Coordinates of C-alpha atoms in Angstrom, one line a residue:
Chain W
M1322 CA 210.8 -6.8 123.4
I1323 CA 211.5 -9.9 121.4
K1324 CA 211.7 -8.7 117.9
R1325 CA 214.5 -6.2 117.4
N1326 CA 212.6 -3.8 115.1
H1327 CA 209.2 -4.3 116.5
R1328 CA 207.0 -1.2 116.2
S1329 CA 205.1 -0.7 119.4
F1330 CA 201.5 0.3 119.3
F1331 CA 202.4 3.5 121.1
D1332 CA 204.7 4.5 118.2
R1333 CA 202.2 3.5 115.6
Y1334 CA 199.4 5.4 117.4
E1335 CA 201.4 8.5 117.8
T1336 CA 202.5 8.7 114.2
V1337 CA 199.1 8.2 112.6
D1338 CA 198.1 11.8 112.9
G1339 CA 201.2 12.9 111.1
L1340 CA 200.3 11.1 107.9
S1341 CA 199.1 13.3 105.1
Y1342 CA 197.4 12.5 101.9
Q1343 CA 200.3 13.9 99.9
K1344 CA 202.7 11.7 101.7
F1345 CA 200.4 8.8 101.1
L1346 CA 200.6 9.4 97.3
E1347 CA 204.4 9.5 97.5
F1348 CA 204.4 6.4 99.6
S1349 CA 202.2 4.6 97.0
R1350 CA 204.7 5.2 94.3
K1351 CA 207.6 4.1 96.3
F1352 CA 205.7 1.1 97.6
T1353 CA 204.4 -0.4 94.4
K1354 CA 207.9 -0.2 92.9
S1355 CA 209.5 -2.0 95.8
L1356 CA 207.4 -5.1 95.9
R1357 CA 208.9 -8.6 95.7
L1358 CA 207.0 -11.7 95.4
K1359 CA 206.5 -15.1 97.0
I1360 CA 203.6 -17.2 95.8
L1361 CA 202.0 -20.5 96.5
I1362 CA 199.4 -22.0 94.1
Q1363 CA 197.7 -25.2 95.0
G1364 CA 194.6 -27.1 94.1
N1365 CA 192.9 -28.2 90.9
I1366 CA 195.4 -26.2 88.8
I1367 CA 197.8 -27.7 86.3
E1368 CA 201.4 -26.5 86.2
S1369 CA 201.1 -24.4 83.1
R1370 CA 198.1 -22.6 84.6
A1371 CA 200.0 -21.9 87.8
V1372 CA 202.8 -20.4 85.8
Y1373 CA 200.3 -18.3 83.9
L1374 CA 198.9 -17.0 87.1
T1375 CA 202.3 -16.2 88.5
Q1376 CA 203.1 -14.3 85.3
L1377 CA 199.8 -12.4 85.5
V1378 CA 200.7 -11.3 89.0
I1379 CA 204.1 -10.2 87.9
T1380 CA 202.9 -8.3 84.9
N1381 CA 200.0 -6.6 86.7
L1382 CA 202.1 -5.4 89.6
G1383 CA 204.9 -4.4 87.3
L1384 CA 207.4 -6.4 89.2
R1385 CA 210.8 -6.0 87.6
D1386 CA 212.8 -8.2 89.9
T1387 CA 211.5 -11.7 89.2
N1388 CA 213.5 -13.0 92.0
L1389 CA 211.8 -14.3 95.0
A1390 CA 211.4 -12.1 98.1
P1391 CA 214.6 -12.5 100.0
E1392 CA 214.7 -14.6 103.2
Q1393 CA 213.5 -12.6 106.1
K1394 CA 216.3 -11.7 108.4
Q1395 CA 214.4 -10.7 111.5
E1396 CA 216.6 -10.1 114.4
I1397 CA 215.4 -11.6 117.6
N1398 CA 216.7 -10.4 120.9
K1399 CA 218.3 -12.7 123.4
I1400 CA 216.6 -12.4 126.7
P1401 CA 219.3 -12.1 129.4
V1402 CA 220.0 -15.0 131.7
G1403 CA 217.9 -14.9 134.9
D1404 CA 214.6 -13.0 135.4
S1405 CA 213.7 -9.8 133.6
Y1406 CA 210.5 -7.8 134.3
L1407 CA 208.6 -5.3 132.2
K1408 CA 205.7 -3.7 134.1
I1409 CA 203.2 -1.3 132.7
K1410 CA 199.9 0.0 134.1
S1411 CA 196.8 -0.5 132.0
L1412 CA 195.6 2.6 130.2
R1413 CA 191.9 2.1 131.0
H1414 CA 191.2 4.0 134.2
N1415 CA 188.6 1.8 135.8
D1416 CA 189.7 -1.5 134.4
Q1417 CA 191.0 -3.9 136.9
N1418 CA 191.8 -6.6 134.4
S1419 CA 195.5 -7.5 134.3
V1420 CA 197.5 -9.8 132.2
I1421 CA 200.8 -11.3 133.0
K1422 CA 202.8 -13.2 130.4
N1423 CA 205.9 -15.1 131.5
Y1424 CA 208.1 -15.9 128.5
Y1425 CA 210.8 -18.5 128.9
Q1426 CA 213.1 -18.3 125.9
V1427 CA 214.5 -21.5 124.4
G1428 CA 216.4 -19.9 121.6
K1429 CA 217.2 -21.2 118.1
A1430 CA 216.4 -24.8 118.5
P1431 CA 217.1 -27.8 116.4
I1432 CA 214.1 -30.0 115.6
R1433 CA 214.7 -32.3 118.6
E1434 CA 214.5 -29.4 121.1
E1435 CA 211.5 -28.1 119.3
C1436 CA 209.8 -31.4 119.9
M1437 CA 210.8 -31.3 123.6
T1438 CA 209.3 -27.8 123.8
E1439 CA 206.1 -28.9 122.3
F1440 CA 206.0 -31.9 124.5
L1441 CA 206.5 -29.8 127.7
V1442 CA 203.7 -27.4 126.6
S1443 CA 201.4 -30.3 126.1
V1444 CA 202.0 -31.9 129.4
L1445 CA 202.0 -28.6 131.3
N1446 CA 198.7 -27.2 130.1
E1447 CA 196.3 -29.1 132.1
P1448 CA 198.1 -29.2 135.5
L1449 CA 198.9 -25.5 135.1
F1450 CA 195.2 -24.7 134.5
D1451 CA 194.2 -27.0 137.3
T1452 CA 196.6 -25.6 139.9
L1453 CA 196.4 -21.9 139.1
R1454 CA 192.8 -21.5 138.2
S1455 CA 190.8 -24.3 139.8
H1456 CA 192.8 -24.8 143.0
E1457 CA 194.3 -21.5 143.8
Q1458 CA 191.8 -19.4 141.9
L1459 CA 194.4 -16.9 140.9
G1460 CA 192.8 -15.8 137.6
Y1461 CA 190.1 -16.4 135.1
G1462 CA 192.3 -17.2 132.2
V1463 CA 195.3 -19.5 132.4
A1464 CA 197.2 -20.8 129.4
C1465 CA 200.5 -22.2 128.3
S1466 CA 201.7 -22.0 124.7
I1467 CA 204.7 -22.2 122.5
R1468 CA 206.0 -19.1 120.8
K1469 CA 208.0 -19.0 117.7
N1470 CA 209.6 -15.8 116.3
C1471 CA 211.7 -16.5 113.2
G1472 CA 213.0 -19.8 114.4
V1473 CA 213.5 -18.7 118.0
L1474 CA 211.4 -20.6 120.4
G1475 CA 209.9 -19.9 123.8
I1476 CA 207.2 -21.0 126.1
T1477 CA 204.7 -18.5 127.3
I1478 CA 202.6 -18.8 130.4
T1479 CA 199.7 -16.4 130.5
V1480 CA 197.5 -15.5 133.4
E1481 CA 194.6 -13.1 133.2
Y1482 CA 193.4 -11.9 136.5
Q1483 CA 191.8 -9.0 138.4
E1484 CA 194.1 -6.5 140.1
N1485 CA 191.9 -6.0 143.1
K1486 CA 192.1 -9.7 144.0
N1487 CA 195.8 -10.5 143.3
S1488 CA 199.0 -8.7 142.5
A1489 CA 201.3 -9.4 139.6
N1490 CA 204.1 -10.3 142.0
L1491 CA 202.0 -12.9 143.7
I1492 CA 200.9 -14.5 140.4
D1493 CA 204.5 -14.6 139.3
E1494 CA 205.6 -16.3 142.5
K1495 CA 202.8 -18.8 142.1
I1496 CA 203.8 -19.6 138.6
E1497 CA 207.4 -20.2 139.7
E1498 CA 206.2 -22.3 142.6
F1499 CA 204.1 -24.4 140.2
L1500 CA 207.1 -24.9 137.9
L1501 CA 209.3 -26.0 140.7
N1502 CA 206.7 -28.5 142.0
F1503 CA 206.0 -29.8 138.5
Y1504 CA 209.7 -30.6 138.1
L1505 CA 209.2 -33.4 140.7
T1506 CA 206.1 -34.6 139.0
L1507 CA 207.9 -34.8 135.7
K1508 CA 210.9 -36.5 137.2
H1509 CA 208.8 -39.2 138.7
I1510 CA 206.4 -39.7 135.8
S1511 CA 205.9 -43.4 135.1
N1512 CA 207.2 -44.8 131.9
E1513 CA 203.7 -45.7 130.9
D1514 CA 202.4 -42.1 131.3
F1515 CA 205.4 -40.7 129.5
S1516 CA 204.9 -43.0 126.6
S1517 CA 201.2 -42.3 126.3
A1518 CA 201.9 -38.5 126.4
K1519 CA 204.3 -39.0 123.5
L1520 CA 201.9 -41.2 121.7
S1521 CA 199.1 -38.6 121.8
I1522 CA 201.3 -36.0 120.2
V1523 CA 202.7 -38.3 117.6
S1524 CA 199.3 -39.5 116.5
L1525 CA 198.1 -36.0 116.1
K1526 CA 201.1 -35.2 114.0
L1527 CA 200.7 -38.2 111.8
L1528 CA 197.0 -37.4 111.0
P1529 CA 196.8 -36.6 107.3
D1530 CA 195.3 -33.2 106.4
S1531 CA 191.6 -33.6 106.3
E1532 CA 191.1 -30.9 103.8
L1533 CA 193.0 -29.3 101.0
E1534 CA 192.8 -26.0 102.8
K1535 CA 194.6 -27.4 105.8
E1536 CA 197.4 -28.7 103.6
V1537 CA 197.7 -25.4 101.8
N1538 CA 197.9 -23.5 105.1
R1539 CA 200.6 -25.8 106.4
H1540 CA 202.6 -25.3 103.2
W1541 CA 202.1 -21.6 103.4
D1542 CA 203.3 -21.4 107.0
E1543 CA 206.5 -23.1 106.0
I1544 CA 207.0 -20.6 103.2
R1545 CA 206.1 -17.6 105.2
N1546 CA 208.5 -18.6 108.0
D1547 CA 211.2 -19.3 105.4
E1548 CA 211.6 -22.8 106.8
N1549 CA 210.3 -24.8 103.9
V1550 CA 210.2 -28.1 105.9
F1551 CA 207.2 -29.6 104.1
D1552 CA 207.4 -32.9 105.8
R1553 CA 207.7 -31.4 109.2
N1554 CA 205.0 -33.5 110.8
E1555 CA 206.7 -36.8 109.9
L1556 CA 210.1 -35.5 111.1
E1557 CA 208.6 -34.2 114.3
A1558 CA 206.7 -37.4 114.9
F1559 CA 209.9 -39.4 114.6
E1560 CA 211.8 -37.1 117.0
T1561 CA 209.0 -37.1 119.5
E1562 CA 208.8 -40.8 119.5
N1563 CA 212.4 -41.1 120.4
L1564 CA 212.4 -38.6 123.3
T1565 CA 213.7 -40.0 126.6
K1566 CA 212.5 -39.0 130.0
D1567 CA 216.0 -37.9 131.1
E1568 CA 216.6 -35.5 128.3
V1569 CA 213.1 -34.0 128.7
V1570 CA 213.7 -33.5 132.5
E1571 CA 217.1 -31.9 131.8
F1572 CA 215.6 -29.6 129.2
Y1573 CA 212.8 -28.6 131.6
C1574 CA 215.4 -27.7 134.2
K1575 CA 217.4 -25.6 131.7
I1576 CA 214.4 -23.6 130.5
F1577 CA 212.5 -23.0 133.7
L1578 CA 214.7 -23.6 136.8
S1579 CA 218.4 -23.2 136.3
P1580 CA 219.4 -19.7 137.4
H1581 CA 222.4 -19.8 135.1
E1582 CA 220.6 -20.9 132.0
K1583 CA 217.0 -19.8 132.1
R1584 CA 216.0 -16.7 130.2
K1585 CA 212.8 -15.4 131.6
L1586 CA 210.9 -12.3 130.6
S1587 CA 207.8 -11.4 132.5
V1588 CA 205.6 -8.8 130.9
Q1589 CA 203.0 -7.4 133.2
V1590 CA 200.1 -5.2 132.3
T1591 CA 198.4 -4.3 135.5
G1592 CA 194.9 -3.0 135.9
N1593 CA 194.1 -0.1 138.2
N1594 CA 193.0 -0.8 141.6
E1595 CA 191.6 2.6 142.4
N1596 CA 187.9 3.2 142.4
S1597 CA 187.3 6.4 140.5
N1598 CA 184.2 8.0 139.0
E1599 CA 186.1 9.6 136.1
K1600 CA 184.6 9.0 132.7
K1601 CA 186.6 7.0 130.3
T1602 CA 187.2 9.2 127.2
T1603 CA 189.9 9.4 124.6
K1604 CA 191.2 12.5 126.5
M1605 CA 192.1 10.1 129.3
L1606 CA 194.3 8.2 126.9
S1607 CA 196.3 11.2 125.8
S1608 CA 196.9 12.6 129.2
K1609 CA 197.9 9.4 130.9
E1610 CA 199.6 8.2 127.8
K1611 CA 202.3 10.7 128.0
C1612 CA 203.6 9.7 131.4
L1613 CA 203.0 6.0 130.8
R1614 CA 204.6 6.2 127.5
S1615 CA 207.8 7.7 128.7
D1616 CA 208.2 5.1 131.4
F1617 CA 207.3 2.3 129.1
L1618 CA 209.6 3.4 126.3
K1619 CA 212.4 4.2 128.7
N1620 CA 212.2 0.7 130.1
V1621 CA 211.9 -1.0 126.8
I1622 CA 214.7 1.0 125.2
E1623 CA 217.0 0.5 128.1
L1624 CA 216.4 -3.1 128.2
K1625 CA 216.6 -3.6 124.5
Q1626 CA 219.9 -1.8 124.2
K1627 CA 221.5 -4.3 126.5
L1628 CA 220.3 -7.3 124.5
E1629 CA 222.3 -9.3 122.0
F1630 CA 220.8 -11.2 119.2
V1631 CA 220.0 -14.8 119.4
Chain L
M621 CA 198.5 -30.0 90.9
D622 CA 196.5 -31.6 93.7
K623 CA 195.7 -35.2 93.1
K624 CA 194.7 -36.1 96.7
F625 CA 191.5 -34.2 97.3
K626 CA 190.1 -34.1 93.8
L627 CA 188.0 -31.0 94.2
P628 CA 187.5 -28.2 91.8
H629 CA 189.1 -25.7 94.2
G630 CA 192.2 -23.7 94.0
F631 CA 194.2 -21.7 96.6
I632 CA 196.5 -18.9 95.9
H633 CA 198.7 -17.3 98.6
V634 CA 200.7 -14.3 97.7
F635 CA 203.2 -12.5 99.8
L636 CA 204.3 -9.1 98.6
Q637 CA 207.4 -8.1 100.5
S638 CA 208.5 -4.5 100.6
P639 CA 211.5 -3.1 102.3
V640 CA 209.7 0.3 102.4
T641 CA 207.2 -1.1 104.9
E642 CA 210.0 -2.0 107.3
S643 CA 211.9 1.2 106.9
S644 CA 209.9 3.4 109.4
V645 CA 206.9 3.5 111.6
S646 CA 205.1 5.9 109.3
D647 CA 205.7 3.6 106.3
L648 CA 204.3 0.7 108.3
N649 CA 201.2 2.7 109.1
M650 CA 200.9 3.7 105.4
T651 CA 201.0 0.1 104.4
S652 CA 198.1 -0.7 106.7
I653 CA 196.1 2.2 105.3
Y654 CA 197.1 1.1 101.8
S655 CA 195.6 -2.3 102.3
M656 CA 192.4 -0.9 103.8
C657 CA 192.0 1.3 100.8
V658 CA 192.5 -1.5 98.3
K659 CA 189.9 -3.6 100.1
N660 CA 187.6 -0.7 100.0
F661 CA 187.7 -0.5 96.2
L662 CA 187.5 -4.3 95.8
S663 CA 184.5 -4.9 98.0
D664 CA 182.0 -3.6 95.4
K665 CA 183.6 -5.3 92.4
L666 CA 184.1 -8.7 94.1
F667 CA 181.0 -8.9 96.1
P668 CA 179.2 -11.2 93.5
A669 CA 182.3 -13.4 93.6
T670 CA 182.1 -13.8 97.4
V671 CA 178.4 -14.7 97.2
V672 CA 179.2 -17.7 95.0
G673 CA 182.0 -19.0 97.2
Y674 CA 185.1 -17.2 96.3
S675 CA 187.0 -15.7 99.1
Y676 CA 189.9 -13.3 99.4
R677 CA 191.8 -11.8 102.3
L678 CA 194.2 -9.0 102.1
H679 CA 196.1 -7.6 105.1
S680 CA 199.3 -5.8 105.9
V681 CA 202.1 -7.3 107.9
D682 CA 205.4 -6.0 109.3
N683 CA 207.1 -6.3 106.0
G684 CA 204.5 -6.0 103.3
L685 CA 201.1 -7.4 102.2
I686 CA 199.6 -10.8 102.2
L687 CA 196.8 -11.8 99.8
R688 CA 195.0 -15.1 100.0
L689 CA 192.4 -16.3 97.5
S690 CA 190.4 -19.4 97.2
G691 CA 187.5 -20.7 95.2
F692 CA 186.7 -22.6 92.1
N693 CA 189.8 -22.7 90.0
E694 CA 187.9 -21.6 86.9
K695 CA 187.6 -18.0 87.7
L696 CA 190.5 -17.5 90.0
P697 CA 192.7 -15.9 87.3
L698 CA 190.0 -13.3 87.0
L699 CA 190.1 -12.5 90.7
V700 CA 193.9 -12.4 90.6
D701 CA 193.7 -10.0 87.7
I702 CA 191.3 -7.6 89.4
I703 CA 193.0 -7.6 92.7
T704 CA 196.5 -7.1 91.4
K705 CA 195.5 -4.3 89.1
T706 CA 193.8 -2.6 92.0
I707 CA 196.9 -2.9 94.1
K708 CA 199.0 -1.4 91.4
N709 CA 196.7 1.4 90.4
L710 CA 195.3 2.4 93.7
E711 CA 196.7 5.9 93.3
G712 CA 194.3 6.5 90.4
L713 CA 191.3 5.5 92.4
M714 CA 192.1 7.4 95.6
D715 CA 191.0 10.7 96.9
K716 CA 191.7 12.5 100.2
G717 CA 188.4 11.6 101.7
V718 CA 189.0 7.9 101.5
F719 CA 192.5 8.3 102.9
E720 CA 191.3 10.3 105.9
T721 CA 188.5 7.8 106.6
F722 CA 191.0 4.9 106.9
R723 CA 193.6 6.9 108.7
K724 CA 191.1 7.6 111.4
E725 CA 190.0 4.0 111.5
L726 CA 193.6 2.9 111.9
K727 CA 194.0 5.3 114.8
K728 CA 190.9 3.9 116.4
N729 CA 192.3 0.3 116.0
F730 CA 195.5 1.3 117.8
H731 CA 193.5 3.0 120.5
N732 CA 191.6 -0.2 121.1
C733 CA 194.8 -2.2 121.2
L734 CA 196.3 0.1 123.8
V735 CA 193.4 0.0 126.2
D736 CA 193.1 -3.8 126.1
A737 CA 195.4 -5.2 128.7
G738 CA 195.8 -8.5 126.9
L739 CA 196.7 -7.0 123.5
L740 CA 199.0 -4.4 125.1
N741 CA 200.9 -7.2 126.7
E742 CA 201.6 -8.9 123.4

């Protein structure tokens, strides 16, 4: 739903049988001619050696265009204001496991908002788990995380539960109830607690990379996401340090509560509540798949067509 | 050149972007199969290297292939050489049987993704 040109598993699954060896060979020729490169070399390697390695890659692969791979222009859909729902039944007949993911889109965020998003996720995690899992026993897996697609941020709350015990609607309601209650908690948080929450994030960010591998992976992520902010941790530490309670509370409201500003997408894969003695086979997938797929795709396509880009 | 950690290790990350991969679902699937086939032919050749601590990862993504290598910097160029040549010359190594094997494996992977509620949600 989020990435404009995402290829769903359904589509991918369906087209696999149509691939022939002949087409594969044609593909290979096209493919190897079309490659463009981005490379990161780090470690106990001097510059001239790194250049040699890059040249080796270019030569071996026959890359004619020695320009870097262009910046990725992935188009990300803007979730409409308010609440949107995408529901689909699980494909496993006897499986009662369900997963609901509520995604609250933040949008293209400058670094300060990104820090606020991270801050919220870090203070939400434990209370969320506590309330939804320990107290209310709604599901066996509860988590809150930040999601980033090409610079577009969002917060995802995931609950894994059993269909015979709870329904998706109930879980959704409970999540919203929690978010509403938490607003008050956040509003009345003491200055001390607020500062110490900030401090724990900042100290983590300012920890130096313990291994070369960690540093390389960090650099690679920046390159891969075309962001190239290699001193990200320092910048984010600085911004997080300077967050004020008021702006965080306002941001929280905007993302989760305000009906005119929030952009929520709830994706629900619901398990099957029936007790059936049917055997699970691949045939099951293809017969159920057809009716599920048409519903699923219809919903997705309809919804996607109405969406603008972020 | 790394002066902080002072180890005889090197890391090479390569992203091979291809507009072909993004152009259609079939091409995306083909890219996945391509990477599986390359790995298939590399596994024999590079097994000794992996035993002594070199590691390589190759996988397909939405818009191409990603290759990650690490190990003692001495022999990294050799690994790079072997892997890139295999990527380029895969056609010469292939036969229908190998293709079919991985095509079926890819299908199985998708099937597993579709029946897992969590993955389907993503």
